[in-house]
mmCIF file of C-alpha atoms in Angstrom:
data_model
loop_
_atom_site.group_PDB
_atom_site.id
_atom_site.type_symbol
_atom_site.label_atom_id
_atom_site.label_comp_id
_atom_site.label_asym_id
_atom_site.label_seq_id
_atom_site.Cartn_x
_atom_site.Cartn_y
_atom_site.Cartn_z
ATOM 1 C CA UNK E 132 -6.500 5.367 5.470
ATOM 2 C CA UNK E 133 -6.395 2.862 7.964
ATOM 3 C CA UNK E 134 -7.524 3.798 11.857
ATOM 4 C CA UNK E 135 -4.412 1.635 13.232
ATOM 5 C CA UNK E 136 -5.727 2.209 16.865
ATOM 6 C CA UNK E 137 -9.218 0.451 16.253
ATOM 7 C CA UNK E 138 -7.406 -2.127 14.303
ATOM 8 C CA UNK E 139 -4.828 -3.478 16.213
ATOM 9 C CA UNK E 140 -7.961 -3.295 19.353
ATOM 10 C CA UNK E 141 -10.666 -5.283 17.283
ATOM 11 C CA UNK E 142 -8.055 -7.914 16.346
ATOM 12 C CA UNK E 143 -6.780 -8.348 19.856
ATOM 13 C CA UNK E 144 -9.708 -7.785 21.412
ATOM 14 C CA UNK E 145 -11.127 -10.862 19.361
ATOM 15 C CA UNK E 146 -7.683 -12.760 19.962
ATOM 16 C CA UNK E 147 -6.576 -12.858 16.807
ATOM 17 C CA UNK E 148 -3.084 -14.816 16.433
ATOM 18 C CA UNK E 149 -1.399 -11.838 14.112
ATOM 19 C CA UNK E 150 1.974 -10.592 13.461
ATOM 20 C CA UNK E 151 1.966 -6.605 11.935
ATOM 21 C CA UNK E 152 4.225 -6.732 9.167
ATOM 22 C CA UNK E 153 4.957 -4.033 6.743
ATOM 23 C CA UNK E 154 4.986 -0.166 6.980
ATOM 24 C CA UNK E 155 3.365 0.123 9.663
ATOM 25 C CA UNK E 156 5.896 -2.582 11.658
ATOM 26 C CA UNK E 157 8.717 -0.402 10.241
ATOM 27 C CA UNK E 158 6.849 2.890 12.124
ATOM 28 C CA UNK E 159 6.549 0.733 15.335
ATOM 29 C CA UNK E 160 10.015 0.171 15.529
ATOM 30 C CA UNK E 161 11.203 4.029 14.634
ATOM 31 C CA UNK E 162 11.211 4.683 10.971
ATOM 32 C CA UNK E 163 9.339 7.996 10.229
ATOM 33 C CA UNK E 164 7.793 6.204 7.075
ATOM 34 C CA UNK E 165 4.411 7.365 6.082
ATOM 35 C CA UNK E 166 1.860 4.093 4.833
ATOM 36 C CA UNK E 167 -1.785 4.037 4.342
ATOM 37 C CA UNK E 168 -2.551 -0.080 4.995
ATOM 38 C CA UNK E 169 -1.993 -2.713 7.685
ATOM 39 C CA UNK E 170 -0.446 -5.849 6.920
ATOM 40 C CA UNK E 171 -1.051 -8.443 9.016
ATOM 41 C CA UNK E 172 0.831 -12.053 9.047
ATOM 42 C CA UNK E 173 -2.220 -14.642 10.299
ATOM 43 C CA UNK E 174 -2.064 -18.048 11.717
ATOM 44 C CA UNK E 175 -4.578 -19.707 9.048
ATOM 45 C CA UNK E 176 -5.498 -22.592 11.946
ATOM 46 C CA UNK E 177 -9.496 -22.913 11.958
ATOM 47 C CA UNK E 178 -9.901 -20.993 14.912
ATOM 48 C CA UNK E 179 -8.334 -18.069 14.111
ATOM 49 C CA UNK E 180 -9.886 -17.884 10.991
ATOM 50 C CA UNK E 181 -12.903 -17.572 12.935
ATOM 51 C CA UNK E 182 -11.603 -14.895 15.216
ATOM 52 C CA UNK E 183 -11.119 -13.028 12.120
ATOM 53 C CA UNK E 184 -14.255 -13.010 10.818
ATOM 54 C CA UNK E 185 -15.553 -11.970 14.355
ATOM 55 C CA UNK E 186 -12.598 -9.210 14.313
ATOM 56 C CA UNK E 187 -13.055 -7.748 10.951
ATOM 57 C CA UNK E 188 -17.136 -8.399 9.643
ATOM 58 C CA UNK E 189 -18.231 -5.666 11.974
ATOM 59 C CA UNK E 190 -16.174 -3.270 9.002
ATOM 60 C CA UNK E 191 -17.347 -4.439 6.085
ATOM 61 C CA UNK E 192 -14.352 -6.209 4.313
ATOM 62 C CA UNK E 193 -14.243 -6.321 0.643
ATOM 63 C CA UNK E 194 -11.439 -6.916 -1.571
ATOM 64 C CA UNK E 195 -10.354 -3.666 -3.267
ATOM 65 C CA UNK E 196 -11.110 -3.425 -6.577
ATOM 66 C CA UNK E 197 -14.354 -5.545 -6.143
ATOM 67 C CA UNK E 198 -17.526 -4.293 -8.114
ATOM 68 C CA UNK E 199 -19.276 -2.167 -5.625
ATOM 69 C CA UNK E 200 -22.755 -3.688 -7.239
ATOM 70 C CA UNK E 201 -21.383 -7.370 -6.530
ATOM 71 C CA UNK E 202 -22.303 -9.133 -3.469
ATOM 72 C CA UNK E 203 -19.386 -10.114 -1.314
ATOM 73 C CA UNK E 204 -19.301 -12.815 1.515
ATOM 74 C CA UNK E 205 -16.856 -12.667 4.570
ATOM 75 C CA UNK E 206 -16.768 -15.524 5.876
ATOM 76 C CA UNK E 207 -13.894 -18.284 7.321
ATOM 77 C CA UNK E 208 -15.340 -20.290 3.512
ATOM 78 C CA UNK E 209 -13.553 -16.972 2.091
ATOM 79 C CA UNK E 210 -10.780 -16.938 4.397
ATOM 80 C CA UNK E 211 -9.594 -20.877 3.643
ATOM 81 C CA UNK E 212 -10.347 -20.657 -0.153
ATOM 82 C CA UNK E 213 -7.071 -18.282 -0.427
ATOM 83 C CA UNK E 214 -4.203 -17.210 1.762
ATOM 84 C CA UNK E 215 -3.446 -13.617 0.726
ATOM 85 C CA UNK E 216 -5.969 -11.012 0.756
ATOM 86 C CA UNK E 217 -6.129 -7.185 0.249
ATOM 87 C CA UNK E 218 -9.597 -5.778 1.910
ATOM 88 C CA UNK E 219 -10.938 -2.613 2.100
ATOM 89 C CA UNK E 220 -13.033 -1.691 5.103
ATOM 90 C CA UNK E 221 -14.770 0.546 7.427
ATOM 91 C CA UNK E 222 -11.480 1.370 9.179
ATOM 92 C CA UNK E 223 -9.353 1.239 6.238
ATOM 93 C CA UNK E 224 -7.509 -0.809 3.846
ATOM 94 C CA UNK E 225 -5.885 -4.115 5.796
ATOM 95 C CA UNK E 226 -3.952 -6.939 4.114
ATOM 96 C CA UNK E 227 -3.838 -10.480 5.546
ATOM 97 C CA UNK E 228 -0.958 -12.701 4.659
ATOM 98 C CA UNK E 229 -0.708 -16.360 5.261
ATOM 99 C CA UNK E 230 3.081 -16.098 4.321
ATOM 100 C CA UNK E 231 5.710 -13.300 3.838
ATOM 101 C CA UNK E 232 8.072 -13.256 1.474
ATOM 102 C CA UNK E 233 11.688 -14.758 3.038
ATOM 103 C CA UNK E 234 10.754 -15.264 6.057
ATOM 104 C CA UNK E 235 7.591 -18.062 5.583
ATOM 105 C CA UNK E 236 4.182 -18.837 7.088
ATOM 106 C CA UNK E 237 2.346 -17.681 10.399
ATOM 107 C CA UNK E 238 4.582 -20.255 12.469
ATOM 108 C CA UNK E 239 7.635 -18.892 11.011
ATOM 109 C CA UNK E 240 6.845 -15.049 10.940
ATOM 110 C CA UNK E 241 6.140 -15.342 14.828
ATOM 111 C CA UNK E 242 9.639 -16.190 15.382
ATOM 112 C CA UNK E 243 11.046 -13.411 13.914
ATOM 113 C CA UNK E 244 8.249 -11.032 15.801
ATOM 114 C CA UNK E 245 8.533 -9.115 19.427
ATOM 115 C CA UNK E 246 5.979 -8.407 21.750
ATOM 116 C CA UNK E 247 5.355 -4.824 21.754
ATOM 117 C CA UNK E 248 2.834 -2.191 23.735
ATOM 118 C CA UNK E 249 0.745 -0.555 21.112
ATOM 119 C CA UNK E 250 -2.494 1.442 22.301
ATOM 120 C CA UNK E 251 -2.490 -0.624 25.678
ATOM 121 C CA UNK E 252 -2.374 -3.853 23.626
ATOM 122 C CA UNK E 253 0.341 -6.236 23.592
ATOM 123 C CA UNK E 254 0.652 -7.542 19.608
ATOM 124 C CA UNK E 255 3.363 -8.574 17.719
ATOM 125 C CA UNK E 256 5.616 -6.804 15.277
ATOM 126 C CA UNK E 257 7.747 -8.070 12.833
ATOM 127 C CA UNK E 258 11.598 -7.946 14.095
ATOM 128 C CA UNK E 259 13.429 -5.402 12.418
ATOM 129 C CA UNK E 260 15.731 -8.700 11.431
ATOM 130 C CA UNK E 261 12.546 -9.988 10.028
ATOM 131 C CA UNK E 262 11.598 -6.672 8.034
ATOM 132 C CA UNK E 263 15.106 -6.651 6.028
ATOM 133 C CA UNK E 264 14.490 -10.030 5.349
ATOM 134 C CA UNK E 265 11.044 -9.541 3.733
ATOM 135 C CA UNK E 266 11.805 -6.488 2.253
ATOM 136 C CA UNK E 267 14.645 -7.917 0.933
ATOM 137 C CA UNK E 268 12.982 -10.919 -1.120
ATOM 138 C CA UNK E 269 9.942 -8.675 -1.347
ATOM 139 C CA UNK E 270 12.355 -6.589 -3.687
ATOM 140 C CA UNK E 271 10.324 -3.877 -5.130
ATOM 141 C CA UNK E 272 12.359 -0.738 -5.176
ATOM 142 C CA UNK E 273 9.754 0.989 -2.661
ATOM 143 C CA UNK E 274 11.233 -2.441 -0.840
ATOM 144 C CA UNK E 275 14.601 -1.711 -1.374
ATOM 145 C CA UNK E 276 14.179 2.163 -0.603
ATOM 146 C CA UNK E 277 13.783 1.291 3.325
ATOM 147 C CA UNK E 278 16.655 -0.987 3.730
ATOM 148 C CA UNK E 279 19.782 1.600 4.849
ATOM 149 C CA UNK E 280 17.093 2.724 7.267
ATOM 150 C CA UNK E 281 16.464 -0.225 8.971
ATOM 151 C CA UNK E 282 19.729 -1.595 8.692
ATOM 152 C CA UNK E 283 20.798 1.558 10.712
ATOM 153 C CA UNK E 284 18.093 1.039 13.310
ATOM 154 C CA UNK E 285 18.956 -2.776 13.525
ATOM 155 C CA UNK E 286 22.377 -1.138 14.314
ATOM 156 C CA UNK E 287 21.400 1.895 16.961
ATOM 157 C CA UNK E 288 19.827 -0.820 18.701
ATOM 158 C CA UNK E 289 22.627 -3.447 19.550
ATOM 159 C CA UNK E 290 24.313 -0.083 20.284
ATOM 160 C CA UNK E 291 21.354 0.136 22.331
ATOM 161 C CA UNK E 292 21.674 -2.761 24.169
ATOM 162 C CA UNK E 293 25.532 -2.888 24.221
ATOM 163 C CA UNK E 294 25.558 0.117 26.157
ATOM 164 C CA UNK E 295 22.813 -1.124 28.531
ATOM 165 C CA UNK Q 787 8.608 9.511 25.747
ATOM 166 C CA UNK Q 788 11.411 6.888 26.073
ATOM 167 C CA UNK Q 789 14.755 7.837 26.804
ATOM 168 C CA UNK Q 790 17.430 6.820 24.050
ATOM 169 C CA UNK Q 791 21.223 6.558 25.328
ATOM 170 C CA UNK Q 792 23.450 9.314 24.765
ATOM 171 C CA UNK Q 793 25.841 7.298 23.469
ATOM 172 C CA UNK Q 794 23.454 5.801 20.991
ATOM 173 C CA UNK Q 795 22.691 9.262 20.167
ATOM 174 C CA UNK Q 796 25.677 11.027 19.686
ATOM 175 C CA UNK Q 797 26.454 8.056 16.929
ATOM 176 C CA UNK Q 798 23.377 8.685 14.807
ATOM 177 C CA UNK Q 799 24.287 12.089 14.482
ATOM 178 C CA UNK Q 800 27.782 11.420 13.833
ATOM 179 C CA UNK Q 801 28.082 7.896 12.418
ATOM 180 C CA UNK Q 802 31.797 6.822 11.848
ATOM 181 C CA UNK Q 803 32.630 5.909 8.205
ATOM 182 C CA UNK Q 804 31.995 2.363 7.440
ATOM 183 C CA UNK Q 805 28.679 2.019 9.802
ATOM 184 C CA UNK Q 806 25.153 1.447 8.356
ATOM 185 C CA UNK Q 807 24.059 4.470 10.183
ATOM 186 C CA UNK Q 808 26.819 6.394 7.784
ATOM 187 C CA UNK Q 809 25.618 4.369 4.617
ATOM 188 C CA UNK Q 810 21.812 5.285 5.559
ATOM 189 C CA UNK Q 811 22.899 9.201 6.054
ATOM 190 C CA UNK Q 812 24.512 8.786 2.829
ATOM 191 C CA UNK Q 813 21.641 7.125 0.952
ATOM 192 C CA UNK Q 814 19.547 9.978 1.911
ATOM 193 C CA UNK Q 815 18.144 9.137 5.270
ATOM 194 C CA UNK Q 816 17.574 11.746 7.932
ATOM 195 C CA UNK Q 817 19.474 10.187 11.214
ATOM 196 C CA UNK Q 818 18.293 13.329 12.676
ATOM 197 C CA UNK Q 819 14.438 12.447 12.227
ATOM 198 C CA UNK Q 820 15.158 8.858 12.923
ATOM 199 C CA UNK Q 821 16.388 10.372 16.524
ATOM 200 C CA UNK Q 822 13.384 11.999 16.841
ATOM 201 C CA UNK Q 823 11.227 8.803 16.533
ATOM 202 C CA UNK Q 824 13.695 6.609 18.868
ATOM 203 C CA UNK Q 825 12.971 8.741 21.418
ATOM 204 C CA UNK Q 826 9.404 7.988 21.343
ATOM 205 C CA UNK Q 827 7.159 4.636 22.510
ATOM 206 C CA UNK Q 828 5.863 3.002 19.588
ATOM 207 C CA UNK Q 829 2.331 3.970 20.400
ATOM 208 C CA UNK Q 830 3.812 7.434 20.267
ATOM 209 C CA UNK Q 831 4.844 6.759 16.847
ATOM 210 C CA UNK Q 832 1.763 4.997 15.423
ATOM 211 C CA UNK Q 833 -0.136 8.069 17.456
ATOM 212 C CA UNK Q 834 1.832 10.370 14.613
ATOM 213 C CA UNK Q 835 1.653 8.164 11.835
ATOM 214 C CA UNK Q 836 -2.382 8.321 11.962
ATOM 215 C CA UNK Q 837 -2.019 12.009 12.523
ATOM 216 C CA UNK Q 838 0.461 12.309 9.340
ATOM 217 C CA UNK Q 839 -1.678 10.192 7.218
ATOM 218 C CA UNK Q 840 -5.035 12.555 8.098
ATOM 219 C CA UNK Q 841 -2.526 15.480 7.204
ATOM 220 C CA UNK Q 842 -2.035 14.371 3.443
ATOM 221 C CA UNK Q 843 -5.882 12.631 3.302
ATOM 222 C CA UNK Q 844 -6.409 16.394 4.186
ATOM 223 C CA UNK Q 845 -3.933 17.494 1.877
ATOM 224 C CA UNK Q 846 -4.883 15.484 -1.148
ATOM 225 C CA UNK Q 847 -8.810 16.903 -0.753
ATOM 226 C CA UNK Q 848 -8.102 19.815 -0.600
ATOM 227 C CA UNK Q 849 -5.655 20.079 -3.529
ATOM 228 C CA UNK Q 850 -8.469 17.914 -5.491
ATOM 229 C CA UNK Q 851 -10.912 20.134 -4.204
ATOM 230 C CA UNK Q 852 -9.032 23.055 -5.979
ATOM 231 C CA UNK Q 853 -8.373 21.588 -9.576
ATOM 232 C CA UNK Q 854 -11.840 20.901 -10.056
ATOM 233 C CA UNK Q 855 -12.828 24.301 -9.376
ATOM 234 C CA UNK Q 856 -10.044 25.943 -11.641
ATOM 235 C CA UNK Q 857 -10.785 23.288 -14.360
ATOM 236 C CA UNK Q 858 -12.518 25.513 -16.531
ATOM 237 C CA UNK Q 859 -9.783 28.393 -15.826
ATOM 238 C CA UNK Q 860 -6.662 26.311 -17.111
#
């Protein structure tokens, strides 16, 4: 179970370039969905693969699954020999993704994000716009299941704004 | 607490036919619920997403917790 307060602080805190996609987005923006993980969109640029390692060594990061009796190294080697990863960690599970599915890399994914307040942070959160589109491509049918849901918040909220 | 428009409101819980708010209710969704969490900032909403996920982490020990000791009995 992930501690989402800690998370989103150790990642800002060690200015992080991250986008929160996935369950956890969809919460942000309304949906009473319940997850367990954060997914995080990263810009895979050297020095934020270093601001990583800073944000996320402190908890241990291994890749669930992994043999508890093998060794595992953390380190921005790891970090540029793949692009997706799913860690487990001292503050829960957390899921980096160099790309999301219909929507693209880091660059891409920020311009479908909006600056919200979370915890006294300001991160970014992937659009609703930008969650139907991954879930869309992602197309699972836990994917699918959330789609009337956020296509009625994407709704209430030009309503929203419409009425000011 | 944020405030969400009346009007905004009063069309959740009574989407007109044709709307993705009345495809959602149809699906299954509760528009009520999804009120509920509008009204809120979305640290509020994280806030009770970590408290919901400790509920069933609770939940799930406990129920573990209680088919291993009535293993033997079943």
């Amino acid at each position: 179970m992930i501690k989402i307060e800690l998370a989103i602080e150790t990642l800002v805190k060690n200015k992080v370039e991250f986008v929160i996609v996935g369950d956890i987005a969809i919460t942000a923006h309304g949906s009473a969905y319940i997850t367990k993980d954060l997914d995080f969109c990263y810009s895979r640029n050297k020095a934020n693969l270093k601001n990583i390692v800073s944000a996320l060594a402190p908890f241990k990061p291994r890749p669930r699954g992994f043999p508890e009796n093998l060794p595992y190294i953390f380190d921005e080697t790891t970090l540029r020999n793949a692009t997706n990863f799913t860690f487990e960690t001292e503050i829960g599970d957390v899921d980096l993704l160099g790309e999301v599915a219909g929507i693209g890399v880091f660059s891409e994914v920020k311009e479908f994000s909006t600056l919200m307040e979370l915890f006294g942070f300001e991160a970014r959160v992937l659009s609703i716009e930008g969650l139907i589109l991954a879930k869309r491509a992602a197309g699972r049918p836990k994917d699918l299941l959330v789609l009337p849901e956020l296509e009625a918040m994407q709704e209430s909220l030009l309503k929203e704004q419409d009425a000011g | 607490m944020r405030k969400l428009n009346p009007k905004v409101e009063e069309w959740l819980l009574n989407p007109p036919p044709g709307s993705k708010a009345a495809a959602a209710k149809e699906f299954g969704v509760d528009l009520t619920l999804l009120i509920g969490t509008l009204r809120m900032t979305p640290t509020e909403r994280l806030k009770e997403l970590q408290v919901s996920m400790e509920s069933l982490a609770e939940f799930s020990k406990q129920a573990r917790i209680w088919r291993e000791k009535n293993r033997d009995k079943n």
